[in-house]
Amino acid sequence: MPTASPLVLAHRGASGLLPEHTLAAYELAARQGADYLELDLVATRDGALVARHENDIWGTTDVADHPGLAGRRRREVVDGTTVEGVFTEDLDLEELRTLRARERLPQLRGTDRDGEWPVPTFAEIVALRAALSEELGRELGLYVELKHPTHFAGLGLSLEERMLADLEAGGLLSRDAPVFVQCFEPGTLRRLRGELGCRLRQVLLATAPEDVPADLAASVEPRTYADLLSRPGLEELAGVVDGVGPRKQMVLPWAQDGTLGEPTPLVTDAHAAGMVVHAWTFRAENAFLPPALRRGADGDVAGGGDAEPDADRAAHGDLAAEVRAHLAAGVDGIFTDHPDLVVQALREGPPVGG
């Protein structure tokens, strides 16, 4: 399996160049040198696992152009938040396969490739990984996120067993299989490791320190990600998870002057607990970079701030500097929409301070 550090984790494929969660985006990421293909899994009404960022597909497919399906638009509470859209759990796989993927961030990345590819099933992605590994002569990995597992379990569409069945069919259930399973809900990872006997490497994702995981929100003593990723929290998770996947600002906060601040204790604490740290999400557009690393369309410093024009928000900034700073802080893997740029940054030199 890919084990070299740092790992390049293709976030929803090469999603900075092609619509996310399409077979084309995954294949491009592999050819660009990514170590793992990262994907989010949700379920259809008839229990098939498909790759979408959310179970609401209004913004990532052309469902609005299909009157028979667009008419199913409704409101639903997902993990405590009211969402309006068309949901995968309301469509069977045959219906979903009539749709085509669209760019999720059209204002930044355009729509030139909209409508070219269907929504892929997890089984198709497992097969693609095997074919590309053979063709490229190197083992590609899968980095699988279970999305809203508590929500889907409440609908009778448990994601865990379905994921394990598709991985077993692809021969990917052993401890040394090139697979990470990730989730924002610690209870799901505990169930996988305990009740379901999952031996795959597991990663607890985290958003902001003050946020509470969806499965813990209704508990007697809800715990925040700050609690879970503290040194005592990490020690408690030992044996359940093999790593953590924090939002990148949990590793290097953005300072008031627009630069990257000093590292938090997170990486040191996780390594002390025997866990890897894979930070997310590294994107080249100015909209996602700290102000000091933003650049104008001509390459000059863009300034930063919410008032900058759309052209500057879409222009690429100094992603390489951000990546190297995080590697210097000790992270073991980089989730990125632009695997080609991260691979290039790694080839061009050591991390800042390294």
Coordinates of C-alpha atoms in Angstrom, one line a residue:
M1 CA 0.0 0.0 0.0
P2 CA 1.1 3.6 -0.4
T3 CA 3.0 4.4 2.9
A4 CA 5.5 7.1 2.0
S5 CA 5.0 10.3 3.9
P6 CA 3.7 12.8 3.1
L7 CA 0.8 11.2 1.3
V8 CA -1.0 13.1 -1.5
L9 CA -4.7 12.5 -1.0
A10 CA -6.8 13.4 -4.1
H11 CA -9.8 15.1 -2.5
R12 CA -12.8 13.9 -4.6
G13 CA -10.4 13.3 -7.4
A14 CA -8.6 16.1 -9.3
S15 CA -11.6 18.2 -8.4
G16 CA -9.8 21.5 -9.1
L17 CA -9.9 20.6 -12.7
L18 CA -12.9 18.3 -13.3
P19 CA -16.3 18.0 -11.6
E20 CA -15.7 16.2 -8.3
H21 CA -16.7 12.6 -7.6
T22 CA -16.5 11.5 -11.2
L23 CA -14.5 8.6 -12.6
A24 CA -12.7 11.1 -14.8
A25 CA -11.6 13.2 -11.8
Y26 CA -10.3 10.1 -10.0
E27 CA -8.5 8.8 -13.0
L28 CA -6.9 12.2 -13.6
A29 CA -5.8 12.4 -10.0
A30 CA -4.1 9.0 -10.3
R31 CA -2.2 10.0 -13.4
Q32 CA -1.1 13.2 -11.7
G33 CA 0.6 11.2 -9.0
A34 CA -1.9 11.0 -6.1
D35 CA -1.4 8.2 -3.6
Y36 CA -5.0 7.9 -2.6
L37 CA -8.3 8.7 -4.2
E38 CA -10.6 10.3 -1.6
L39 CA -14.4 9.9 -1.9
D40 CA -17.6 10.5 0.1
L41 CA -20.3 7.8 0.2
V42 CA -24.0 8.2 0.4
A43 CA -26.8 5.7 -0.3
T44 CA -29.7 5.6 -2.8
R45 CA -33.2 4.5 -1.9
D46 CA -32.5 1.0 -3.0
G47 CA -29.3 0.8 -0.9
A48 CA -26.5 1.4 -3.5
L49 CA -23.5 3.4 -2.4
V50 CA -22.6 6.3 -4.7
A51 CA -20.0 9.1 -4.5
R52 CA -21.4 12.5 -3.7
H53 CA -20.2 15.3 -1.4
E54 CA -23.7 15.4 0.2
N55 CA -26.9 13.4 0.0
D56 CA -28.5 16.6 -1.4
I57 CA -27.5 16.5 -5.1
W58 CA -29.2 19.7 -6.3
G59 CA -26.0 21.6 -6.8
T60 CA -23.7 18.7 -8.0
T61 CA -25.9 17.2 -10.7
D62 CA -28.3 18.3 -13.4
V63 CA -31.3 17.0 -11.5
A64 CA -33.0 20.5 -12.0
D65 CA -33.2 19.7 -15.7
H66 CA -35.1 16.5 -15.1
P67 CA -38.7 17.5 -14.3
G68 CA -39.7 14.1 -13.0
L69 CA -36.9 14.1 -10.4
A70 CA -36.7 17.8 -9.8
G71 CA -40.2 17.6 -8.5
R72 CA -39.0 15.6 -5.6
R73 CA -37.2 18.7 -4.1
R74 CA -38.1 19.0 -0.5
R75 CA -36.8 20.0 2.9
E76 CA -35.1 17.5 5.2
V77 CA -33.2 17.7 8.5
V78 CA -29.7 16.3 8.1
D79 CA -27.6 16.1 11.2
G80 CA -29.7 18.9 12.9
T81 CA -29.6 21.2 9.9
T82 CA -32.6 21.9 7.6
V83 CA -31.6 21.3 4.0
E84 CA -33.7 21.9 0.8
G85 CA -32.9 19.8 -2.2
V86 CA -33.2 16.5 -3.9
F87 CA -31.7 13.7 -1.9
T88 CA -30.1 10.4 -2.9
E89 CA -32.3 8.5 -0.5
D90 CA -35.3 9.5 -2.5
L91 CA -33.9 8.1 -5.8
D92 CA -33.1 4.6 -6.8
L93 CA -29.9 3.9 -8.6
E94 CA -31.5 3.6 -12.0
E95 CA -33.0 7.1 -11.6
L96 CA -29.7 8.5 -10.3
R97 CA -27.8 7.2 -13.2
T98 CA -29.9 9.3 -15.6
L99 CA -28.2 12.4 -14.1
R100 CA -24.9 14.0 -14.9
A101 CA -22.4 15.6 -12.6
R102 CA -21.9 19.4 -12.4
E103 CA -19.2 21.5 -11.0
R104 CA -19.9 22.3 -7.3
L105 CA -18.0 25.6 -7.4
P106 CA -18.9 27.1 -10.8
Q107 CA -18.1 30.7 -9.8
L108 CA -14.4 29.6 -9.2
R109 CA -13.9 26.8 -11.6
G110 CA -16.3 27.2 -14.5
T111 CA -18.8 24.8 -16.0
D112 CA -17.0 23.7 -19.2
R113 CA -17.1 20.0 -18.3
D114 CA -20.6 19.9 -16.8
G115 CA -22.9 17.1 -18.1
E116 CA -20.2 14.7 -19.3
W117 CA -20.1 12.1 -16.5
P118 CA -22.7 10.2 -14.4
V119 CA -22.6 9.7 -10.7
P120 CA -20.3 6.7 -10.0
T121 CA -21.1 3.8 -7.7
F122 CA -18.6 2.8 -5.1
A123 CA -18.2 -0.6 -6.8
E124 CA -17.1 1.3 -10.0
I125 CA -14.5 3.3 -8.1
V126 CA -13.2 0.1 -6.5
A127 CA -12.8 -1.4 -10.0
L128 CA -11.2 1.8 -11.3
R129 CA -8.6 1.7 -8.5
A130 CA -7.6 -1.8 -9.4
A131 CA -7.4 -1.1 -13.1
L132 CA -5.3 2.1 -12.6
S133 CA -3.0 0.4 -10.1
E134 CA -2.2 -2.3 -12.7
E135 CA -1.8 0.1 -15.6
L136 CA 0.4 2.6 -13.6
G137 CA 2.5 -0.1 -11.9
R138 CA 1.9 1.2 -8.4
E139 CA -0.7 0.5 -5.7
L140 CA -3.3 3.3 -5.5
G141 CA -5.3 3.6 -2.3
L142 CA -8.9 4.5 -1.5
Y143 CA -9.7 7.0 1.2
V144 CA -13.4 6.5 2.0
E145 CA -15.6 8.8 3.9
L146 CA -18.9 7.7 5.3
K147 CA -21.2 10.7 5.0
H148 CA -24.0 11.3 7.5
P149 CA -24.0 7.7 8.8
T150 CA -26.3 8.4 11.7
H151 CA -28.8 10.1 9.3
F152 CA -28.7 7.1 6.9
A153 CA -29.0 4.6 9.7
G154 CA -32.2 6.3 10.8
L155 CA -33.5 5.7 7.3
G156 CA -32.7 2.0 7.4
L157 CA -29.8 2.5 5.0
S158 CA -26.8 1.8 7.2
L159 CA -23.6 2.8 5.2
E160 CA -21.1 0.7 7.2
E161 CA -22.2 -2.8 6.1
R162 CA -22.7 -1.7 2.5
M163 CA -19.2 -0.2 2.4
L164 CA -17.6 -3.3 3.8
A165 CA -19.4 -5.5 1.3
D166 CA -18.2 -3.5 -1.7
L167 CA -14.6 -3.5 -0.3
E168 CA -14.8 -7.3 0.3
A169 CA -15.9 -7.8 -3.3
G170 CA -12.8 -5.9 -4.4
G171 CA -10.4 -7.9 -2.0
L172 CA -9.8 -4.8 0.1
L173 CA -10.7 -5.8 3.7
S174 CA -7.3 -6.9 5.1
R175 CA -5.4 -4.7 7.6
D176 CA -2.7 -4.0 4.9
A177 CA -5.2 -3.2 2.2
P178 CA -4.6 0.3 0.6
V179 CA -7.7 1.8 2.3
F180 CA -8.4 4.4 4.9
V181 CA -12.0 4.7 6.3
Q182 CA -12.8 8.3 7.5
C183 CA -15.8 9.8 9.3
F184 CA -16.7 12.9 11.3
E185 CA -18.6 10.7 13.7
P186 CA -16.5 8.7 16.3
G187 CA -19.4 6.4 17.0
T188 CA -19.4 5.1 13.5
L189 CA -15.6 4.3 13.7
R190 CA -16.2 2.6 17.1
R191 CA -18.9 0.4 15.6
L192 CA -16.8 -0.5 12.6
R193 CA -13.8 -1.5 14.7
G194 CA -15.8 -3.2 17.4
E195 CA -19.2 -4.6 16.3
L196 CA -18.3 -5.1 12.7
G197 CA -14.6 -6.1 13.2
C198 CA -13.2 -3.7 10.6
R199 CA -9.4 -4.1 10.4
L200 CA -8.9 -1.2 8.0
R201 CA -7.1 1.9 9.1
Q202 CA -9.5 4.5 10.4
V203 CA -9.4 8.3 10.6
L204 CA -11.5 10.6 12.7
L205 CA -12.2 13.8 10.8
A206 CA -12.7 17.2 12.5
T207 CA -14.1 20.5 11.5
A208 CA -13.6 23.3 14.0
P209 CA -12.6 22.9 17.6
E210 CA -15.9 24.0 19.0
D211 CA -18.0 21.8 16.7
V212 CA -19.8 18.7 18.1
P213 CA -20.0 15.5 16.0
A214 CA -23.5 14.7 14.8
D215 CA -23.7 11.4 16.6
L216 CA -22.7 13.1 19.9
A217 CA -24.9 16.1 19.7
A218 CA -27.8 14.5 21.5
S219 CA -25.7 12.7 24.1
V220 CA -25.8 13.6 27.8
E221 CA -22.3 15.1 27.6
P222 CA -21.7 16.2 24.0
R223 CA -18.0 16.4 23.3
T224 CA -16.4 18.8 20.9
Y225 CA -13.7 18.1 18.4
A226 CA -11.3 20.0 20.7
D227 CA -12.2 17.4 23.4
L228 CA -11.7 14.5 21.1
L229 CA -8.4 15.7 19.7
S230 CA -6.9 16.8 23.0
R231 CA -4.1 14.6 24.4
P232 CA -6.5 12.7 26.7
G233 CA -9.1 12.4 24.0
L234 CA -6.6 10.9 21.5
E235 CA -5.4 8.4 24.1
E236 CA -9.0 7.4 24.6
L237 CA -9.4 6.9 20.8
A238 CA -6.3 4.6 20.6
G239 CA -7.3 1.3 19.2
V240 CA -10.3 2.8 17.4
V241 CA -8.6 5.2 15.0
D242 CA -5.2 5.2 13.4
G243 CA -5.2 8.9 12.6
V244 CA -7.0 12.2 12.6
G245 CA -8.1 14.4 9.7
P246 CA -8.4 18.0 11.0
R247 CA -9.3 21.1 9.1
K248 CA -6.0 22.7 8.2
Q249 CA -6.5 25.7 10.5
M250 CA -6.5 23.3 13.4
V251 CA -2.8 22.7 12.6
L252 CA -1.8 26.2 11.5
P253 CA -4.3 28.9 12.4
W254 CA -4.5 32.0 10.3
A255 CA -2.9 34.9 12.1
Q256 CA -4.5 38.4 12.2
D257 CA -2.0 39.7 9.7
G258 CA -3.1 37.2 7.1
T259 CA -0.1 34.9 7.5
L260 CA 0.0 31.3 8.8
G261 CA 0.4 31.3 12.6
E262 CA 2.3 29.0 14.9
P263 CA 1.5 25.3 15.0
T264 CA -1.0 24.1 17.6
P265 CA -0.1 21.0 19.7
L266 CA -2.4 18.8 17.6
V267 CA 0.3 17.1 15.4
T268 CA 2.6 16.5 18.4
D269 CA -0.2 15.1 20.5
A270 CA -1.4 12.8 17.7
H271 CA 2.0 11.5 16.9
A272 CA 2.6 10.8 20.6
A273 CA -0.6 8.7 20.5
G274 CA 0.8 6.8 17.5
M275 CA -1.6 8.4 15.0
V276 CA -1.0 10.1 11.7
V277 CA -2.3 13.5 10.8
H278 CA -3.9 14.1 7.4
A279 CA -5.0 17.8 7.0
W280 CA -7.7 19.2 4.7
T281 CA -8.4 20.8 2.3
F282 CA -5.6 22.3 0.3
R283 CA -6.9 24.2 -2.8
A284 CA -5.0 26.5 -5.1
E285 CA -7.7 29.3 -5.5
N286 CA -7.2 32.5 -3.5
A287 CA -10.6 32.0 -1.9
F288 CA -9.2 29.1 0.1
L289 CA -5.7 30.5 1.0
P290 CA -4.7 32.7 3.8
P291 CA -4.5 36.4 2.6
A292 CA -0.7 36.5 2.7
L293 CA -0.5 33.7 0.1
R294 CA -3.1 35.0 -2.3
R295 CA -2.0 36.2 -5.8
G296 CA -3.6 38.2 -8.5
A297 CA -4.3 36.8 -12.0
D298 CA -0.9 38.3 -13.0
G299 CA 0.9 36.6 -10.1
D300 CA 1.2 39.7 -8.0
V301 CA 0.0 39.8 -4.4
A302 CA -3.8 40.0 -4.4
G303 CA -4.2 41.6 -1.0
G304 CA -6.9 39.5 0.5
G305 CA -10.2 40.3 2.2
D306 CA -13.8 39.7 1.3
A307 CA -14.0 42.6 -1.2
E308 CA -11.5 41.2 -3.7
P309 CA -13.1 40.6 -7.2
D310 CA -14.2 37.2 -8.3
A311 CA -11.3 37.0 -10.7
D312 CA -8.8 37.3 -7.9
R313 CA -10.8 34.8 -5.8
A314 CA -10.5 32.3 -8.6
A315 CA -6.8 33.0 -9.4
H316 CA -4.3 30.6 -8.0
G317 CA -2.2 31.7 -5.1
D318 CA 0.9 30.2 -3.5
L319 CA -0.5 26.7 -2.6
A320 CA 3.1 25.3 -2.5
A321 CA 4.0 27.6 0.4
E322 CA 0.9 26.6 2.3
V323 CA 1.6 22.9 1.8
R324 CA 5.3 23.1 2.8
A325 CA 4.4 25.0 5.9
H326 CA 2.0 22.3 7.0
L327 CA 4.6 19.6 6.2
A328 CA 7.1 21.5 8.4
A329 CA 4.5 21.4 11.1
G330 CA 4.6 17.6 10.8
V331 CA 1.4 16.6 9.0
D332 CA 1.7 13.2 7.3
G333 CA -0.8 13.7 4.4
I334 CA -2.4 16.4 2.4
F335 CA -6.0 16.4 1.2
T336 CA -6.0 18.5 -2.0
D337 CA -8.2 19.4 -5.0
H338 CA -5.0 19.9 -7.0
P339 CA -2.9 16.8 -6.6
D340 CA -0.7 17.8 -9.6
L341 CA 0.3 21.1 -7.8
V342 CA 1.0 19.3 -4.5
V343 CA 3.1 16.6 -6.2
Q344 CA 5.0 19.4 -7.9
A345 CA 5.5 21.3 -4.6
L346 CA 6.9 18.1 -3.0
R347 CA 9.3 17.6 -5.9
E348 CA 10.6 21.1 -5.9
G349 CA 12.1 21.2 -2.5
P350 CA 11.9 20.4 1.2
P351 CA 9.2 22.0 3.4
V352 CA 9.7 25.4 5.0
G353 CA 12.1 25.0 7.9
G354 CA 13.0 21.4 6.7

